[in-house]
mmCIF file of C-alpha atoms in Angstrom:
data_model
loop_
_atom_site.group_PDB
_atom_site.id
_atom_site.type_symbol
_atom_site.label_atom_id
_atom_site.label_comp_id
_atom_site.label_asym_id
_atom_site.label_seq_id
_atom_site.Cartn_x
_atom_site.Cartn_y
_atom_site.Cartn_z
ATOM 1 C CA MET A 7 -26.578 5.411 -1.952
ATOM 2 C CA ASN A 8 -25.660 1.966 -3.501
ATOM 3 C CA ILE A 9 -22.537 0.030 -2.708
ATOM 4 C CA TYR A 10 -20.856 1.532 -5.855
ATOM 5 C CA GLU A 11 -21.437 5.029 -4.842
ATOM 6 C CA GLU A 12 -20.584 4.237 -1.162
ATOM 7 C CA CYS A 13 -17.070 3.060 -2.306
ATOM 8 C CA PHE A 14 -16.512 6.304 -4.276
ATOM 9 C CA SER A 15 -17.908 8.492 -1.533
ATOM 10 C CA VAL A 16 -14.978 8.011 0.889
ATOM 11 C CA GLY A 17 -13.430 10.841 -1.054
ATOM 12 C CA ALA A 18 -11.010 13.011 0.780
ATOM 13 C CA LEU A 19 -10.022 10.946 3.941
ATOM 14 C CA LEU A 20 -8.548 13.257 6.605
ATOM 15 C CA TYR A 21 -6.027 11.585 8.648
ATOM 16 C CA CYS A 22 -6.087 12.732 12.342
ATOM 17 C CA PRO A 23 -3.766 11.468 15.156
ATOM 18 C CA ALA A 24 -5.970 9.501 17.451
ATOM 19 C CA ASN A 25 -4.587 11.571 20.581
ATOM 20 C CA ASN A 26 -5.808 14.834 18.861
ATOM 21 C CA SER A 27 -8.961 15.427 20.722
ATOM 22 C CA SER A 28 -9.738 18.655 18.884
ATOM 23 C CA ILE A 29 -11.343 16.548 16.228
ATOM 24 C CA VAL A 30 -14.368 16.394 18.399
ATOM 25 C CA ASP A 31 -14.996 20.301 18.268
ATOM 26 C CA ALA A 32 -14.032 20.447 14.497
ATOM 27 C CA LEU A 33 -16.608 17.795 13.564
ATOM 28 C CA VAL A 34 -19.493 19.056 16.041
ATOM 29 C CA ASN A 35 -19.158 22.705 15.021
ATOM 30 C CA ASN A 36 -18.930 21.866 11.185
ATOM 31 C CA LYS A 37 -15.277 23.389 10.878
ATOM 32 C CA LEU A 38 -14.349 20.894 8.032
ATOM 33 C CA GLY A 39 -17.329 21.209 5.649
ATOM 34 C CA ASN A 40 -19.662 18.362 4.734
ATOM 35 C CA LYS A 41 -17.844 16.198 2.016
ATOM 36 C CA PHE A 42 -15.072 14.240 3.618
ATOM 37 C CA SER A 43 -14.288 11.152 5.825
ATOM 38 C CA VAL A 44 -12.073 10.929 8.953
ATOM 39 C CA ALA A 45 -9.381 8.383 9.762
ATOM 40 C CA LEU A 46 -8.407 8.381 13.440
ATOM 41 C CA CYS A 47 -4.746 7.112 13.257
ATOM 42 C CA LEU A 48 -3.214 4.855 16.014
ATOM 43 C CA GLU A 49 -0.235 3.898 13.706
ATOM 44 C CA ASP A 50 2.708 6.121 12.355
ATOM 45 C CA SER A 51 1.178 9.342 13.873
ATOM 46 C CA ILE A 52 1.455 8.098 17.442
ATOM 47 C CA ALA A 53 4.634 7.422 19.463
ATOM 48 C CA ASP A 54 5.076 3.782 20.506
ATOM 49 C CA ASN A 55 5.219 4.608 24.170
ATOM 50 C CA THR A 56 1.875 6.378 24.005
ATOM 51 C CA ILE A 57 -0.528 3.854 22.467
ATOM 52 C CA PHE A 58 -2.588 3.049 25.540
ATOM 53 C CA LYS A 59 -3.035 6.812 26.253
ATOM 54 C CA ALA A 60 -4.044 7.513 22.492
ATOM 55 C CA GLN A 61 -6.497 4.507 22.471
ATOM 56 C CA GLN A 62 -8.279 6.029 25.342
ATOM 57 C CA ILE A 63 -8.430 9.486 23.994
ATOM 58 C CA LEU A 64 -9.725 7.878 20.752
ATOM 59 C CA ILE A 65 -12.474 5.989 22.631
ATOM 60 C CA ASN A 66 -13.530 9.235 24.488
ATOM 61 C CA SER A 67 -13.574 11.152 21.161
ATOM 62 C CA VAL A 68 -15.745 8.726 19.608
ATOM 63 C CA ARG A 69 -18.123 8.645 22.657
ATOM 64 C CA LYS A 70 -18.404 12.591 22.618
ATOM 65 C CA ILE A 71 -19.161 12.796 18.854
ATOM 66 C CA PHE A 72 -21.762 9.999 19.254
ATOM 67 C CA ALA A 73 -23.479 11.892 22.251
ATOM 68 C CA GLU A 74 -23.350 15.290 20.419
ATOM 69 C CA SER A 75 -24.905 13.777 17.388
ATOM 70 C CA PHE A 76 -28.093 13.426 19.508
ATOM 71 C CA ARG A 77 -27.996 17.046 20.698
ATOM 72 C CA LYS A 78 -26.857 18.896 17.531
ATOM 73 C CA ASN A 79 -27.163 18.711 13.878
ATOM 74 C CA PHE A 80 -23.796 18.610 12.298
ATOM 75 C CA PHE A 81 -22.261 16.725 9.352
ATOM 76 C CA LEU A 82 -21.146 13.394 10.571
ATOM 77 C CA PRO A 83 -18.497 11.779 8.104
ATOM 78 C CA LYS A 84 -17.639 8.281 7.642
ATOM 79 C CA ILE A 85 -15.188 7.632 10.600
ATOM 80 C CA PHE A 86 -12.521 4.935 10.268
ATOM 81 C CA ILE A 87 -9.911 3.783 12.662
ATOM 82 C CA ARG A 88 -6.412 3.162 11.489
ATOM 83 C CA VAL A 89 -5.020 0.451 13.819
ATOM 84 C CA ARG A 90 -1.518 -0.865 14.444
ATOM 85 C CA ASN A 91 -2.436 -4.468 14.725
ATOM 86 C CA PRO A 92 -5.366 -6.785 14.292
ATOM 87 C CA GLU A 93 -5.848 -7.069 18.154
ATOM 88 C CA GLN A 94 -6.642 -3.400 18.377
ATOM 89 C CA ILE A 95 -9.722 -4.005 16.295
ATOM 90 C CA THR A 96 -11.277 -6.400 18.919
ATOM 91 C CA TYR A 97 -10.191 -4.245 21.727
ATOM 92 C CA LEU A 98 -11.501 -0.928 20.316
ATOM 93 C CA PHE A 99 -14.780 -2.567 18.948
ATOM 94 C CA ASN A 100 -15.704 -4.055 22.510
ATOM 95 C CA SER A 101 -14.813 -0.817 24.196
ATOM 96 C CA LEU A 102 -16.845 1.422 22.269
ATOM 97 C CA LYS A 103 -20.195 -0.478 22.629
ATOM 98 C CA GLU A 104 -23.097 1.564 21.432
ATOM 99 C CA GLU A 105 -20.882 4.262 20.085
ATOM 100 C CA ARG A 106 -19.496 1.764 17.535
ATOM 101 C CA GLU A 107 -22.590 2.819 15.474
ATOM 102 C CA ILE A 108 -20.699 5.807 14.002
ATOM 103 C CA ILE A 109 -17.706 3.715 13.060
ATOM 104 C CA SER A 110 -17.610 2.956 9.404
ATOM 105 C CA GLY A 111 -14.663 0.531 9.457
ATOM 106 C CA PHE A 112 -11.035 -0.016 10.056
ATOM 107 C CA ILE A 113 -7.920 0.607 8.167
ATOM 108 C CA PHE A 114 -5.112 -1.941 7.845
ATOM 109 C CA PRO A 115 -1.679 -0.451 7.550
ATOM 110 C CA LYS A 116 1.204 -2.320 5.801
ATOM 111 C CA PHE A 117 -1.299 -4.969 4.578
ATOM 112 C CA SER A 118 0.678 -8.137 3.734
ATOM 113 C CA LEU A 119 0.523 -11.867 3.470
ATOM 114 C CA ASP A 120 1.872 -11.957 7.080
ATOM 115 C CA ASN A 121 -1.088 -10.259 8.567
ATOM 116 C CA ALA A 122 -3.931 -10.302 5.984
ATOM 117 C CA ASP A 123 -5.870 -13.365 7.529
ATOM 118 C CA GLU A 124 -5.819 -12.033 10.960
ATOM 119 C CA TYR A 125 -6.852 -8.445 9.875
ATOM 120 C CA ILE A 126 -9.792 -9.844 7.958
ATOM 121 C CA LYS A 127 -10.848 -12.387 10.585
ATOM 122 C CA LYS A 128 -11.029 -9.533 13.269
ATOM 123 C CA VAL A 129 -13.089 -7.276 11.135
ATOM 124 C CA MET A 130 -15.417 -10.214 10.240
ATOM 125 C CA GLU A 131 -15.787 -11.032 13.951
ATOM 126 C CA ALA A 132 -16.701 -7.485 14.604
ATOM 127 C CA ASN A 133 -19.459 -7.779 11.936
ATOM 128 C CA GLU A 134 -21.024 -10.542 13.694
ATOM 129 C CA VAL A 135 -22.017 -8.573 16.587
ATOM 130 C CA ALA A 136 -22.506 -5.249 14.675
ATOM 131 C CA HIS A 137 -25.879 -3.720 13.896
ATOM 132 C CA LYS A 138 -24.556 -2.322 10.607
ATOM 133 C CA LYS A 139 -21.679 -3.309 8.204
ATOM 134 C CA ILE A 140 -18.181 -2.550 9.384
ATOM 135 C CA TYR A 141 -15.834 -2.158 6.486
ATOM 136 C CA MET A 142 -12.206 -2.748 6.028
ATOM 137 C CA MET A 143 -9.720 -0.601 3.964
ATOM 138 C CA PRO A 144 -6.390 -2.298 3.635
ATOM 139 C CA ILE A 145 -3.360 -0.290 2.714
ATOM 140 C CA LEU A 146 -0.887 -1.621 0.215
ATOM 141 C CA GLU A 147 2.339 -0.235 1.285
ATOM 142 C CA SER A 148 4.368 -3.145 2.563
ATOM 143 C CA PRO A 149 8.014 -3.467 1.483
ATOM 144 C CA SER A 150 7.409 -7.086 0.585
ATOM 145 C CA MET A 151 5.740 -5.914 -2.629
ATOM 146 C CA ILE A 152 8.843 -3.896 -3.853
ATOM 147 C CA ASN A 153 10.609 -7.255 -4.981
ATOM 148 C CA LEU A 154 9.487 -7.709 -8.602
ATOM 149 C CA SER A 155 10.114 -11.415 -8.686
ATOM 150 C CA GLN A 156 7.347 -11.786 -5.810
ATOM 151 C CA ARG A 157 5.084 -8.948 -6.439
ATOM 152 C CA TYR A 158 2.632 -10.210 -8.747
ATOM 153 C CA ASN A 159 2.186 -13.344 -6.583
ATOM 154 C CA ILE A 160 1.767 -11.298 -3.500
ATOM 155 C CA LEU A 161 -0.816 -8.985 -5.176
ATOM 156 C CA TYR A 162 -2.885 -11.800 -6.565
ATOM 157 C CA GLU A 163 -2.859 -13.839 -3.220
ATOM 158 C CA LEU A 164 -3.946 -10.633 -1.344
ATOM 159 C CA LYS A 165 -6.791 -10.058 -3.766
ATOM 160 C CA TYR A 166 -7.948 -13.689 -3.533
ATOM 161 C CA LYS A 167 -8.076 -13.180 0.343
ATOM 162 C CA LEU A 168 -9.988 -9.999 -0.058
ATOM 163 C CA ASP A 169 -12.356 -11.321 -2.771
ATOM 164 C CA LYS A 170 -13.796 -13.720 -0.160
ATOM 165 C CA VAL A 171 -15.047 -10.765 1.901
ATOM 166 C CA TYR A 172 -15.634 -8.537 -1.249
ATOM 167 C CA ASP A 173 -18.702 -6.861 0.279
ATOM 168 C CA TYR A 174 -16.735 -5.670 3.285
ATOM 169 C CA VAL A 175 -13.852 -3.894 1.367
ATOM 170 C CA LEU A 176 -14.788 -0.308 0.819
ATOM 171 C CA ASN A 177 -11.503 0.803 -0.543
ATOM 172 C CA ILE A 178 -7.982 -0.303 -1.415
ATOM 173 C CA ARG A 179 -5.500 2.305 -0.285
ATOM 174 C CA VAL A 180 -1.869 2.790 -1.360
ATOM 175 C CA GLY A 181 0.847 4.186 1.038
ATOM 176 C CA GLY A 182 2.851 6.302 -1.275
ATOM 177 C CA ASN A 183 5.162 7.928 1.436
ATOM 178 C CA ASP A 184 5.915 4.487 3.051
ATOM 179 C CA LEU A 185 6.789 2.986 -0.344
ATOM 180 C CA CYS A 186 9.139 6.093 -1.034
ATOM 181 C CA ASN A 187 10.780 5.635 2.335
ATOM 182 C CA ASN A 188 12.040 2.308 1.388
ATOM 183 C CA PHE A 189 14.148 3.964 -1.443
ATOM 184 C CA GLY A 190 14.784 7.117 0.589
ATOM 185 C CA PHE A 191 12.593 9.273 -1.676
ATOM 186 C CA ARG A 192 10.660 12.439 -0.936
ATOM 187 C CA ARG A 193 8.952 14.440 -3.552
ATOM 188 C CA HIS A 194 8.959 18.351 -3.472
ATOM 189 C CA SER A 195 5.810 20.250 -3.873
ATOM 190 C CA ASP A 196 6.311 20.715 -7.689
ATOM 191 C CA GLN A 197 6.871 16.993 -8.160
ATOM 192 C CA SER A 198 4.232 14.224 -8.685
ATOM 193 C CA ILE A 199 4.791 10.817 -6.974
ATOM 194 C CA HIS A 200 3.590 9.323 -10.380
ATOM 195 C CA LYS A 201 6.950 10.532 -11.955
ATOM 196 C CA ILE A 202 8.957 8.427 -9.499
ATOM 197 C CA ALA A 203 9.362 5.249 -11.589
ATOM 198 C CA PRO A 204 9.782 2.494 -8.997
ATOM 199 C CA ILE A 205 6.727 3.874 -7.143
ATOM 200 C CA GLU A 206 4.511 4.256 -10.236
ATOM 201 C CA SER A 207 5.431 0.753 -11.177
ATOM 202 C CA ILE A 208 4.021 -0.557 -7.955
ATOM 203 C CA PHE A 209 0.960 1.802 -8.401
ATOM 204 C CA SER A 210 0.499 0.375 -11.805
ATOM 205 C CA ASP A 211 0.531 -3.182 -10.721
ATOM 206 C CA ILE A 212 -1.826 -2.464 -7.934
ATOM 207 C CA ILE A 213 -4.333 -0.966 -10.273
ATOM 208 C CA SER A 214 -3.861 -3.768 -12.815
ATOM 209 C CA VAL A 215 -4.592 -6.421 -10.214
ATOM 210 C CA PHE A 216 -7.297 -4.710 -8.118
ATOM 211 C CA GLY A 217 -8.623 -1.907 -10.321
ATOM 212 C CA LEU A 218 -11.288 -4.015 -12.185
ATOM 213 C CA THR A 219 -13.266 -4.794 -8.991
ATOM 214 C CA TYR A 220 -12.206 -2.335 -6.280
ATOM 215 C CA VAL A 221 -12.018 1.330 -5.892
ATOM 216 C CA ILE A 222 -8.453 2.379 -5.175
ATOM 217 C CA SER A 223 -7.774 5.621 -3.405
ATOM 218 C CA GLY A 224 -4.760 7.821 -4.172
ATOM 219 C CA PRO A 225 -1.630 8.461 -1.922
ATOM 220 C CA VAL A 226 -1.239 11.300 0.502
ATOM 221 C CA TRP A 227 0.005 14.776 -0.616
ATOM 222 C CA GLU A 228 2.021 16.063 2.403
ATOM 223 C CA TYR A 229 2.126 19.694 1.549
ATOM 224 C CA TYR A 230 -0.555 22.190 2.763
ATOM 225 C CA ASN A 231 1.257 25.555 2.840
ATOM 226 C CA GLY A 232 4.229 27.240 1.072
ATOM 227 C CA TYR A 233 5.450 27.168 -2.400
ATOM 228 C CA ASN A 234 3.264 25.259 -5.082
ATOM 229 C CA TRP A 235 1.456 23.372 -2.477
ATOM 230 C CA LEU A 236 -2.007 24.020 -4.170
ATOM 231 C CA GLU A 237 -0.766 23.852 -7.766
ATOM 232 C CA GLY A 238 1.078 20.710 -6.798
ATOM 233 C CA LEU A 239 -1.746 18.921 -5.177
ATOM 234 C CA LYS A 240 -3.962 19.689 -8.347
ATOM 235 C CA SER A 241 -1.451 18.420 -10.661
ATOM 236 C CA GLU A 242 -0.982 15.232 -8.742
ATOM 237 C CA LEU A 243 -4.713 14.671 -8.419
ATOM 238 C CA GLU A 244 -4.842 14.820 -12.269
ATOM 239 C CA ASP A 245 -2.169 12.240 -12.366
ATOM 240 C CA ASP A 246 -4.214 10.106 -9.758
ATOM 241 C CA LYS A 247 -7.359 10.039 -11.809
ATOM 242 C CA PHE A 248 -5.712 9.383 -15.080
ATOM 243 C CA CYS A 249 -3.919 6.415 -13.480
ATOM 244 C CA GLY A 250 -7.114 5.041 -12.117
ATOM 245 C CA PHE A 251 -7.358 6.457 -8.361
ATOM 246 C CA ILE A 252 -10.390 7.763 -7.023
ATOM 247 C CA GLY A 253 -10.148 9.856 -3.794
ATOM 248 C CA LYS A 254 -7.158 10.797 -1.763
ATOM 249 C CA THR A 255 -5.709 10.649 1.640
ATOM 250 C CA ALA A 256 -5.568 14.196 3.307
ATOM 251 C CA ILE A 257 -3.451 15.378 6.071
ATOM 252 C CA HIS A 258 -4.658 18.902 6.340
ATOM 253 C CA PRO A 259 -8.266 20.355 6.237
ATOM 254 C CA LYS A 260 -7.063 22.791 3.436
ATOM 255 C CA GLN A 261 -6.731 19.859 1.127
ATOM 256 C CA ILE A 262 -10.383 18.657 1.399
ATOM 257 C CA PRO A 263 -12.050 21.040 -0.909
ATOM 258 C CA VAL A 264 -9.139 20.788 -3.459
ATOM 259 C CA ILE A 265 -9.780 16.997 -3.582
ATOM 260 C CA ASN A 266 -13.517 17.262 -3.753
ATOM 261 C CA GLU A 267 -13.189 19.740 -6.761
ATOM 262 C CA ALA A 268 -10.888 17.518 -8.511
ATOM 263 C CA TYR A 269 -13.528 14.780 -8.560
ATOM 264 C CA MET A 270 -16.299 16.948 -9.669
ATOM 265 C CA ILE A 271 -17.416 15.874 -13.286
ATOM 266 C CA ILE A 272 -17.202 18.285 -16.253
ATOM 267 C CA LYS A 273 -20.286 19.020 -17.960
ATOM 268 C CA LYS A 274 -19.423 17.354 -21.244
ATOM 269 C CA ASP A 275 -18.479 14.067 -19.629
ATOM 270 C CA PHE A 276 -21.698 14.093 -17.606
ATOM 271 C CA ASP A 277 -23.710 14.743 -20.897
ATOM 272 C CA ASP A 278 -21.917 11.989 -22.832
ATOM 273 C CA ALA A 279 -22.318 9.511 -19.887
ATOM 274 C CA LYS A 280 -26.104 10.166 -19.552
ATOM 275 C CA ALA A 281 -26.425 9.729 -23.524
ATOM 276 C CA ILE A 282 -24.450 6.448 -23.391
ATOM 277 C CA LEU A 283 -26.582 5.005 -20.363
ATOM 278 C CA ASN A 284 -29.659 6.102 -22.297
ATOM 279 C CA TRP A 285 -28.656 4.529 -25.623
ATOM 280 C CA ASN A 286 -31.530 3.632 -27.927
ATOM 281 C CA LYS A 287 -31.087 0.058 -27.969
ATOM 282 C CA ASN A 288 -33.171 -0.283 -31.204
ATOM 283 C CA LYS A 289 -30.724 1.483 -33.258
ATOM 284 C CA GLU A 290 -28.513 -0.405 -35.391
ATOM 285 C CA GLU A 291 -25.395 1.799 -34.765
ATOM 286 C CA LEU A 292 -23.632 1.582 -31.437
ATOM 287 C CA VAL A 293 -21.628 4.675 -32.231
ATOM 288 C CA CYS A 294 -22.470 8.270 -32.662
ATOM 289 C CA ALA A 295 -21.100 11.728 -32.178
ATOM 290 C CA SER A 296 -20.765 13.000 -28.634
ATOM 291 C CA VAL A 297 -23.324 15.671 -27.378
ATOM 292 C CA SER A 298 -20.811 18.468 -27.909
ATOM 293 C CA HIS A 299 -19.864 16.949 -31.260
ATOM 294 C CA GLU A 300 -16.148 16.787 -30.179
ATOM 295 C CA ARG A 301 -15.578 12.984 -29.964
ATOM 296 C CA MET A 302 -17.115 9.801 -30.591
ATOM 297 C CA ASN A 303 -19.176 7.933 -28.196
ATOM 298 C CA GLU A 304 -19.478 4.168 -28.430
ATOM 299 C CA TYR A 305 -21.893 2.263 -26.233
ATOM 300 C CA LYS A 306 -19.933 -0.964 -25.921
ATOM 301 C CA THR A 307 -16.692 0.771 -25.416
ATOM 302 C CA HIS A 308 -17.744 3.581 -23.048
ATOM 303 C CA ILE A 309 -20.530 1.899 -20.861
ATOM 304 C CA ASN A 310 -18.379 1.094 -17.744
ATOM 305 C CA TRP A 311 -16.878 4.745 -17.867
ATOM 306 C CA ALA A 312 -20.360 6.129 -18.219
ATOM 307 C CA GLU A 313 -21.641 4.312 -15.063
ATOM 308 C CA LYS A 314 -18.589 5.596 -13.061
ATOM 309 C CA ILE A 315 -18.983 9.182 -14.392
ATOM 310 C CA ILE A 316 -22.793 9.197 -13.273
ATOM 311 C CA CYS A 317 -21.970 7.871 -9.745
ATOM 312 C CA LEU A 318 -19.205 10.345 -9.255
ATOM 313 C CA SER A 319 -21.470 13.153 -10.514
ATOM 314 C CA ASN A 320 -24.035 12.197 -7.707
ATOM 315 C CA ILE A 321 -21.423 12.475 -4.981
ATOM 316 C CA TYR A 322 -19.186 15.306 -6.150
ATOM 317 C CA GLY A 323 -21.441 17.424 -8.495
ATOM 318 C CA ILE A 324 -20.932 18.718 -11.922
ATOM 319 C CA LYS A 325 -18.621 21.733 -13.119
ATOM 320 C CA SER A 326 -18.721 23.611 -16.229
#
């Protein structure tokens, strides 16, 4: 898997509170499928007075998963740790020892100019002693970017910092619910976050600044049962994709197959992407009818789209 596909393959990122030790049984016994990633969360999902206990449970869980991986054949997803502060990266990485081999990286909540340098520094220090690449996934959800007079400068300054360690940034993530909370918003199961104008404005600016060079993952959908949860998730996923997001944070296992299906590539897109990438360079024309004769393919205009489609098809498959 090349780095391009590696970035896309995070896919459905299942959030799990770090003090929920049942994740060990779920992974070891293949209860969650075989196409997802996991985030063990030490931030908002954990009460402030239980941080030390949650850290120890997380360390024990990772040790058990690591040990079981030698005894039993099961799908081992990319495992990320969402920390509260940069110092936790050093503490956890040093505590895990050999078990760090199954950690894919760290997630930075509320990534901002106030903490960016320290977060990046701690992950790069971890990479100095790691036997494999340890990735970072910053979450853009800080209230500081709401102010329109400062937003562009903040986003570009954050990108400038991340560009220096580009090969270690697996995804850029967005915190939809955190941004909504600043306004006192909460969408219902028949409402897409992309219809909330101030939030969509922030998302649009994030895509404009980071989208040319980074994979940006979609916000969490908090419904997993009840009225319209499934239809609402599918609808928001379509909005995600159309706006430039790839992948989505999941808060319940029921959401995983829905997210995976949404990123499967339809057959006519796959056929056209293949045709574009296999274009006869000796032809004078760089435009021709699509394979299905429904639209027009242009080599120079659609080449980046075609590369992305083939990568996604390798990870999520093709649907008719």
